[in-house]
Tab-separated table of C-alpha atoms in Angstrom:
chain	number	residue	atom	x	y	z
A	1	MET	CA	-60.766	-37.974	13.645
A	2	ARG	CA	-58.762	-40.185	15.291
A	3	TRP	CA	-54.835	-39.103	16.763
A	4	CYS	CA	-52.524	-41.336	15.307
A	5	PRO	CA	-49.343	-42.373	17.867
A	6	SER	CA	-47.168	-41.141	14.758
A	7	SER	CA	-48.758	-37.651	14.263
A	8	VAL	CA	-48.666	-36.529	17.832
A	9	LEU	CA	-44.939	-37.581	18.076
A	10	TYR	CA	-44.407	-35.583	14.534
A	11	LEU	CA	-46.153	-32.895	16.525
A	12	LEU	CA	-44.613	-32.703	19.709
A	13	ARG	CA	-41.169	-33.204	17.824
A	14	CYS	CA	-41.670	-30.067	15.537
A	15	ALA	CA	-43.155	-28.249	18.731
A	16	TRP	CA	-39.913	-29.095	20.397
A	17	LEU	CA	-37.782	-28.297	17.362
A	18	GLN	CA	-39.139	-24.686	16.855
A	19	LEU	CA	-38.852	-24.032	21.292
A	20	TYR	CA	-35.049	-25.361	21.454
A	21	THR	CA	-34.115	-22.926	17.968
A	22	ARG	CA	-35.719	-20.289	19.374
A	23	ARG	CA	-34.273	-20.744	22.563
A	24	GLY	CA	-30.942	-21.313	20.759
A	25	ARG	CA	-31.233	-18.227	18.847
A	26	ASN	CA	-32.196	-15.828	21.799
A	27	ARG	CA	-28.490	-17.335	23.294
A	28	LEU	CA	-26.338	-17.170	20.344
A	29	PRO	CA	-25.321	-13.533	19.891
A	30	LEU	CA	-26.199	-11.975	16.285
A	31	TRP	CA	-22.214	-11.444	14.483
A	32	ILE	CA	-22.211	-15.603	15.744
A	33	ARG	CA	-25.647	-16.274	14.034
A	34	GLU	CA	-24.203	-14.769	10.912
A	35	LYS	CA	-20.964	-16.249	10.848
A	36	TRP	CA	-23.043	-19.780	10.820
A	37	ALA	CA	-25.324	-18.547	7.795
A	38	TYR	CA	-22.095	-17.558	6.284
A	39	VAL	CA	-20.587	-20.822	6.869
A	40	ARG	CA	-23.953	-22.612	6.071
A	41	LEU	CA	-23.709	-21.092	2.649
A	42	LEU	CA	-20.264	-21.525	2.005
A	43	VAL	CA	-21.093	-25.752	2.010
A	44	GLN	CA	-23.550	-25.151	0.098
A	45	SER	CA	-22.093	-23.278	-2.884
A	46	LEU	CA	-19.988	-26.132	-2.827
A	47	TYR	CA	-23.067	-28.428	-5.055
A	48	PHE	CA	-25.831	-26.055	-6.221
A	49	ASN	CA	-25.176	-27.340	-9.241
A	50	SER	CA	-23.398	-28.592	-12.169
A	51	LEU	CA	-21.379	-25.949	-13.071
A	52	THR	CA	-19.148	-25.627	-9.931
A	53	ASP	CA	-15.639	-25.891	-10.699
A	54	SER	CA	-12.172	-26.261	-8.650
A	55	ASP	CA	-12.015	-22.857	-8.682
A	56	VAL	CA	-15.805	-21.895	-6.900
A	57	VAL	CA	-14.596	-24.873	-4.500
A	58	PHE	CA	-11.256	-23.486	-3.400
A	59	ASP	CA	-12.530	-19.824	-3.538
A	60	SER	CA	-16.098	-20.987	-0.968
A	61	ILE	CA	-13.138	-23.204	1.284
A	62	PHE	CA	-10.635	-20.327	1.126
A	63	GLU	CA	-13.168	-17.213	1.231
A	64	PRO	CA	-13.239	-17.303	5.430
A	65	VAL	CA	-9.081	-17.149	4.787
A	66	PHE	CA	-9.373	-14.510	2.357
A	67	TRP	CA	-11.691	-12.441	4.187
A	68	THR	CA	-9.388	-12.528	7.229
A	69	VAL	CA	-6.663	-11.639	5.773
A	70	ASP	CA	-8.621	-8.432	4.223
A	71	TYR	CA	-9.893	-7.063	7.600
A	72	VAL	CA	-6.081	-7.683	8.682
A	73	THR	CA	-4.905	-5.610	6.043
A	74	ARG	CA	-7.284	-3.242	5.958
A	75	TRP	CA	-6.708	-1.960	10.236
A	76	PHE	CA	-2.590	-2.330	10.061
A	77	GLY	CA	-2.201	-0.389	6.854
A	78	LEU	CA	-1.594	2.753	9.470
A	79	VAL	CA	0.768	0.485	11.111
A	80	PHE	CA	2.406	-0.329	7.789
A	81	VAL	CA	2.518	3.434	7.105
A	82	PHE	CA	3.632	4.942	10.246
A	83	LEU	CA	6.421	1.827	9.669
A	84	VAL	CA	7.760	3.085	6.535
A	85	VAL	CA	7.778	6.768	8.148
A	86	ILE	CA	9.869	6.431	10.853
A	87	LEU	CA	12.698	3.576	9.397
A	88	VAL	CA	12.713	6.373	6.338
A	89	SER	CA	13.412	9.571	8.827
A	90	SER	CA	15.332	7.097	10.895
A	91	CYS	CA	17.717	6.752	8.050
A	92	VAL	CA	17.262	10.566	7.133
A	93	VAL	CA	18.567	11.616	10.467
A	94	ILE	CA	21.577	9.112	10.978
A	95	ALA	CA	22.592	10.236	7.234
A	96	TYR	CA	22.456	14.115	8.222
A	97	VAL	CA	23.817	13.623	11.954
A	98	VAL	CA	26.355	10.601	11.511
A	99	LEU	CA	27.138	10.896	8.008
A	100	LEU	CA	27.894	14.477	6.904
A	101	PRO	CA	29.823	15.464	9.075
A	102	LEU	CA	32.377	12.726	8.504
A	103	VAL	CA	31.687	13.388	4.397
A	104	LEU	CA	32.750	17.464	5.526
A	105	ASN	CA	36.250	15.766	6.969
A	106	THR	CA	36.987	13.332	4.549
A	107	TYR	CA	35.581	13.829	0.722
A	108	SER	CA	37.019	16.018	-1.767
A	109	PRO	CA	34.823	19.111	-2.691
A	110	ALA	CA	33.938	17.387	-5.488
A	111	TRP	CA	32.978	13.556	-3.592
A	112	ILE	CA	30.810	16.574	-1.179
A	113	VAL	CA	28.819	18.645	-4.233
A	114	TRP	CA	27.803	15.198	-5.598
A	115	HIS	CA	26.829	13.488	-2.457
A	116	LEU	CA	25.265	16.559	-1.658
A	117	CYS	CA	22.709	17.297	-4.473
A	118	TYR	CA	22.648	13.384	-4.897
A	119	GLY	CA	21.414	12.482	-1.399
A	120	ASN	CA	19.183	15.268	-1.490
A	121	TRP	CA	17.313	14.580	-4.829
A	122	ILE	CA	16.610	11.045	-3.444
A	123	ILE	CA	15.181	12.106	-0.142
A	124	ILE	CA	13.177	14.634	-1.747
A	125	MET	CA	11.592	12.182	-4.695
A	126	ILE	CA	11.223	9.886	-1.942
A	127	GLY	CA	9.334	11.497	0.200
A	128	PHE	CA	7.329	13.244	-2.583
A	129	HIS	CA	5.875	10.719	-4.391
A	130	TYR	CA	5.601	8.001	-0.931
A	131	TYR	CA	2.703	10.782	-0.094
A	132	LYS	CA	1.481	11.146	-3.108
A	133	ALA	CA	0.967	7.439	-3.303
A	134	THR	CA	-0.846	7.860	-0.644
A	135	LYS	CA	-2.935	10.189	-0.571
A	136	THR	CA	-3.785	9.891	-4.546
A	137	SER	CA	-6.908	8.140	-4.629
A	138	PRO	CA	-6.708	5.399	-7.375
A	139	GLY	CA	-9.719	6.386	-9.175
A	140	PHE	CA	-13.332	4.427	-9.094
A	141	PRO	CA	-16.220	3.935	-11.942
A	142	PRO	CA	-18.613	6.533	-11.778
A	143	THR	CA	-21.522	4.888	-9.200
A	144	GLU	CA	-24.345	6.961	-11.635
A	145	LYS	CA	-26.288	6.190	-14.424
A	146	ASN	CA	-23.713	7.527	-17.460
A	147	ASP	CA	-22.563	6.780	-20.804
A	148	SER	CA	-19.035	5.128	-19.905
A	149	PRO	CA	-18.375	1.440	-22.087
A	150	PHE	CA	-18.555	-1.043	-19.884
A	151	VAL	CA	-16.982	-5.258	-19.836
A	152	ALA	CA	-18.723	-6.494	-17.118
A	153	VAL	CA	-20.816	-5.828	-13.663
A	154	CYS	CA	-19.438	-6.441	-10.738
A	155	LYS	CA	-20.531	-9.215	-8.747
A	156	LYS	CA	-20.474	-7.378	-5.112
A	157	CYS	CA	-20.637	-4.018	-5.901
A	158	ILE	CA	-23.326	-4.795	-8.477
A	159	MET	CA	-22.266	-1.754	-11.004
A	160	PRO	CA	-20.699	-1.872	-14.413
A	161	LYS	CA	-16.946	-2.559	-14.441
A	162	PRO	CA	-15.298	-0.744	-17.202
A	163	ALA	CA	-12.310	-2.479	-19.173
A	164	ARG	CA	-8.954	-2.978	-16.643
A	165	THR	CA	-11.292	-2.451	-13.893
A	166	HIS	CA	-11.164	-4.378	-10.872
A	167	HIS	CA	-13.104	-5.128	-7.305
A	168	CYS	CA	-10.845	-4.165	-4.162
A	169	GLY	CA	-11.617	-6.557	-1.459
A	170	ILE	CA	-9.703	-4.478	1.114
A	171	CYS	CA	-10.533	-0.742	0.185
A	172	ASN	CA	-14.152	-3.516	-0.727
A	173	ARG	CA	-14.776	-1.120	-3.843
A	174	CYS	CA	-14.022	-1.312	-7.527
A	175	ILE	CA	-10.639	0.288	-8.444
A	176	LEU	CA	-10.062	1.613	-12.012
A	177	LYS	CA	-6.944	-0.300	-13.617
A	178	MET	CA	-6.151	-1.307	-10.678
A	179	ASP	CA	-2.608	-3.399	-9.925
A	180	HIS	CA	-2.809	-4.118	-6.273
A	181	HIS	CA	-3.744	-2.986	-2.917
A	182	CYS	CA	-0.577	-1.917	-1.402
A	183	PRO	CA	-0.309	-2.494	2.529
A	184	TRP	CA	2.852	-0.177	3.249
A	185	LEU	CA	0.669	2.366	1.260
A	186	ASN	CA	-2.177	1.616	2.887
A	187	ASN	CA	-4.300	2.969	-0.516
A	188	CYS	CA	-4.272	0.332	-3.618
A	189	VAL	CA	-2.651	1.140	-6.733
A	190	GLY	CA	-4.866	1.779	-9.389
A	191	HIS	CA	-4.987	4.007	-12.624
A	192	SER	CA	-4.337	7.497	-10.679
A	193	ASN	CA	-1.325	7.133	-8.063
A	194	HIS	CA	0.314	3.932	-10.169
A	195	ARG	CA	3.064	6.533	-11.224
A	196	TYR	CA	3.348	7.633	-8.391
A	197	PHE	CA	4.210	3.754	-6.941
A	198	PHE	CA	6.048	2.713	-8.973
A	199	SER	CA	8.292	6.107	-9.392
A	200	PHE	CA	8.358	5.397	-4.635
A	201	CYS	CA	10.155	2.087	-5.773
A	202	LEU	CA	12.076	3.393	-8.447
A	203	PHE	CA	14.081	5.994	-5.779
A	204	MET	CA	13.492	3.887	-2.986
A	205	THR	CA	15.652	1.418	-4.243
A	206	LEU	CA	18.063	4.027	-6.050
A	207	GLY	CA	18.444	5.917	-2.621
A	208	CYS	CA	19.132	2.168	-0.713
A	209	VAL	CA	21.874	1.240	-3.612
A	210	TYR	CA	24.098	4.934	-3.028
A	211	CYS	CA	23.942	4.621	0.435
A	212	SER	CA	25.028	0.644	0.362
A	213	ILE	CA	27.969	0.959	-1.865
A	214	SER	CA	29.221	4.509	-0.373
A	215	GLY	CA	28.616	3.669	3.469
A	216	ARG	CA	30.329	-0.175	2.912
A	217	ASN	CA	33.559	1.112	4.190
A	218	LEU	CA	32.389	2.700	7.185
A	219	PHE	CA	30.393	-0.320	8.214
A	220	LEU	CA	33.399	-2.420	7.542
A	221	ASP	CA	35.079	0.310	10.227
A	222	ALA	CA	32.045	-0.161	12.317
A	223	TYR	CA	31.480	-3.324	12.276
A	224	ASN	CA	35.136	-4.746	13.019
A	225	ALA	CA	34.901	-1.555	15.798
A	226	LEU	CA	32.055	-3.385	17.635
A	227	GLU	CA	33.084	-6.982	17.087
A	228	THR	CA	36.740	-7.359	16.381
A	229	ASN	CA	38.257	-9.847	19.393
A	230	TYR	CA	41.522	-8.027	20.390
A	231	GLN	CA	44.718	-9.975	21.948
A	232	THR	CA	45.244	-7.240	23.257
A	233	SER	CA	43.159	-4.854	25.249
A	234	ALA	CA	40.609	-3.636	23.529
A	235	PRO	CA	40.517	0.366	22.721
A	236	VAL	CA	38.038	2.204	24.305
A	237	TYR	CA	35.431	4.042	22.499
A	238	THR	CA	33.319	6.559	24.143
A	239	PHE	CA	29.279	6.300	24.228
A	240	LYS	CA	29.058	8.216	20.956
A	241	GLU	CA	31.239	6.649	19.338
A	242	LYS	CA	29.602	3.196	20.358
A	243	MET	CA	26.193	4.709	19.181
A	244	ILE	CA	27.831	5.941	15.597
A	245	ASN	CA	28.978	2.622	14.699
A	246	LYS	CA	25.706	0.560	16.137
A	247	SER	CA	24.080	3.123	13.890
A	248	ILE	CA	26.214	2.789	10.140
A	249	ILE	CA	25.856	-0.487	10.696
A	250	TYR	CA	22.154	-0.359	10.937
A	251	MET	CA	21.492	1.898	8.399
A	252	TRP	CA	24.071	-0.249	6.020
A	253	VAL	CA	21.516	-3.365	6.903
A	254	LEU	CA	18.795	-1.535	6.650
A	255	THR	CA	19.283	-0.314	3.342
A	256	SER	CA	20.824	-3.491	1.455
A	257	THR	CA	18.265	-5.617	2.685
A	258	VAL	CA	15.222	-3.112	1.297
A	259	GLY	CA	17.374	-2.607	-1.556
A	260	VAL	CA	17.531	-6.310	-2.585
A	261	ALA	CA	13.923	-6.711	-1.691
A	262	LEU	CA	12.366	-3.749	-3.219
A	263	GLY	CA	14.846	-3.865	-6.298
A	264	ALA	CA	13.559	-6.835	-7.416
A	265	LEU	CA	9.828	-5.532	-7.322
A	266	THR	CA	11.076	-2.490	-9.089
A	267	ILE	CA	12.264	-4.747	-11.748
A	268	TRP	CA	9.089	-7.096	-11.661
A	269	HIS	CA	6.570	-3.700	-12.024
A	270	ALA	CA	9.328	-2.597	-14.976
A	271	VAL	CA	9.138	-5.497	-16.899
A	272	LEU	CA	4.627	-5.455	-16.766
A	273	ILE	CA	5.179	-1.553	-17.467
A	274	SER	CA	7.354	-2.810	-20.512
A	275	ARG	CA	4.305	-5.198	-21.620
A	276	GLY	CA	1.655	-2.711	-21.161
A	277	GLU	CA	-0.207	-4.744	-17.992
A	278	THR	CA	-0.521	-4.796	-14.238
A	279	SER	CA	-0.101	-7.452	-11.464
A	280	ILE	CA	-3.420	-8.841	-11.978
A	281	GLU	CA	-3.712	-8.343	-15.806
A	282	ARG	CA	-0.609	-10.606	-16.241
A	283	HIS	CA	-2.159	-13.128	-14.476
A	284	ILE	CA	-5.489	-12.736	-16.231
A	285	ASN	CA	-3.169	-12.706	-19.767
A	286	SER	CA	-1.240	-16.171	-18.774
A	287	LYS	CA	-4.582	-17.727	-18.544
A	288	GLU	CA	-5.702	-16.252	-21.694
A	289	LYS	CA	-2.911	-17.360	-23.599
A	290	LYS	CA	-3.326	-21.065	-22.201
A	291	ARG	CA	-7.162	-20.989	-23.438
A	292	MET	CA	-6.128	-19.651	-26.612
A	293	ALA	CA	-3.336	-21.963	-27.175
A	294	LYS	CA	-5.403	-24.501	-26.809
A	295	ARG	CA	-7.093	-23.192	-29.480
A	296	GLY	CA	-4.319	-22.811	-32.174
A	297	LYS	CA	-4.318	-19.255	-31.687
A	298	VAL	CA	-2.498	-16.548	-29.930
A	299	TYR	CA	-3.301	-13.814	-27.771
A	300	ARG	CA	-1.774	-10.725	-27.281
A	301	ASN	CA	-2.744	-7.900	-25.041
A	302	PRO	CA	-4.991	-4.947	-26.538
A	303	PHE	CA	-3.289	-2.698	-24.375
A	304	ASN	CA	0.600	-3.104	-25.056
A	305	TYR	CA	1.325	-0.218	-27.679
A	306	GLY	CA	5.045	-0.909	-28.145
A	307	ARG	CA	7.968	-0.851	-25.119
A	308	LEU	CA	8.869	2.155	-25.686
A	309	ASN	CA	4.820	3.744	-25.955
A	310	ASN	CA	4.299	1.971	-22.816
A	311	TRP	CA	6.392	3.821	-20.631
A	312	LYS	CA	5.474	7.466	-22.358
A	313	VAL	CA	1.507	6.377	-21.504
A	314	PHE	CA	2.742	5.540	-17.775
A	315	PHE	CA	4.448	8.904	-17.078
A	316	GLY	CA	2.477	11.134	-18.983
A	317	VAL	CA	5.179	12.196	-21.368
A	318	GLU	CA	4.035	14.195	-23.813
A	319	LYS	CA	7.175	16.066	-24.589
A	320	ARG	CA	11.316	15.235	-24.483
A	321	SER	CA	11.708	17.801	-21.742
A	322	HIS	CA	8.971	15.570	-19.555
A	323	TRP	CA	11.707	13.062	-19.213
A	324	VAL	CA	12.922	15.429	-17.047
A	325	THR	CA	10.189	17.255	-15.518
A	326	ARG	CA	7.731	14.694	-14.952
A	327	VAL	CA	9.972	11.829	-14.630
A	328	LEU	CA	13.681	13.050	-12.892
A	329	LEU	CA	11.878	15.867	-10.995
A	330	PRO	CA	8.646	15.687	-8.966
A	331	SER	CA	5.737	16.342	-10.719
A	332	GLY	CA	1.884	16.104	-9.833
A	333	HIS	CA	-0.044	16.361	-13.275
A	334	ALA	CA	-2.500	13.739	-14.115
A	335	PRO	CA	-2.123	10.211	-15.916
A	336	HIS	CA	-3.311	10.169	-19.147
A	337	GLY	CA	-6.288	8.813	-19.922
A	338	ASP	CA	-9.789	9.183	-17.923
A	339	GLY	CA	-8.992	5.283	-16.797
A	340	LEU	CA	-12.436	4.587	-18.416
A	341	THR	CA	-11.952	4.185	-21.744
A	342	TRP	CA	-8.590	3.191	-23.749
A	343	ASP	CA	-7.323	2.702	-26.578
A	344	VAL	CA	-7.292	-0.442	-28.665
A	345	PHE	CA	-4.028	-0.960	-31.343
A	346	PRO	CA	-3.265	-3.923	-33.402
A	347	VAL	CA	-1.090	-2.727	-34.713
A	348	LYS	CA	1.880	-1.261	-31.890
A	349	LYS	CA	2.248	2.417	-33.628
A	350	ASP	CA	3.425	5.461	-31.235
A	351	LEU	CA	0.432	6.755	-28.821
A	352	ILE	CA	2.153	9.554	-27.815
A	353	PRO	CA	4.849	11.144	-30.620
A	354	VAL	CA	7.132	12.167	-28.959
């Protein structure tokens, strides 16, 4: 058998490629080879089959960006929690050290009682609900075989997903009735801690609005004392007086800014709760409404039990006194249901008669 030149060249080329590949693999670190293989997989997924659509292409192209955001959020969660604690604590210290003596020396006894009761109630509610929102597990579907109904199989966990359950890329697991992952809590907002999250946002907004309204005159006086241009000699302020004025300005600006931003978020979540849906379900339901409208049909949210009843289910109100003991006072009661199965009512009726 004679060796033709093309065969010899082909064998030499294969040998050279194998040697070069082995050397390249030996030189490159393992994590670089894994990233390169991942990028190749993403590129191949763009033309893998005829079922590829714009959503698949978009997810494939921006998957590294999503992964980076999830990674940063996961590792900076503790930093965000520490920042929240520092900012809230600083406002509380200013309220007790700076504002309380001014209130005691200026206001009437009735207003003093009002400020003390309302202010301390807001502080307790904020601290309680923030702690519970961060430390309470959002709820996870069972990992062992069971008879609970499910609507799909998670492509990442390869586990059955009950209704209203979604996968969190930051927590890297499925969450029951997932609303979103909150970096300021370093935790997912789900079935078991959704009430704590909303109550924290609500009472934090009320506290910021309270500080912004009640401290407006103090803020104007402090700002004018530091920024007014005097034609004559400016009054001499001691270091303590300057620090008091700066503290009042800092507190008013912070609470006013947070009150506006967090207030908008709170109103948005209140609208979602009134409709019986989460942030994720809002997006899903919008797409489903458009899809059904093209077919001449009307889509209705199966988990919408009526506006008032949605709030009773959300807060766990089972009798009238619970509006006070479970809504206006700290309460660690469990949410309604187990998060695995949900009552579906085609006709809106009272789920929890009160």
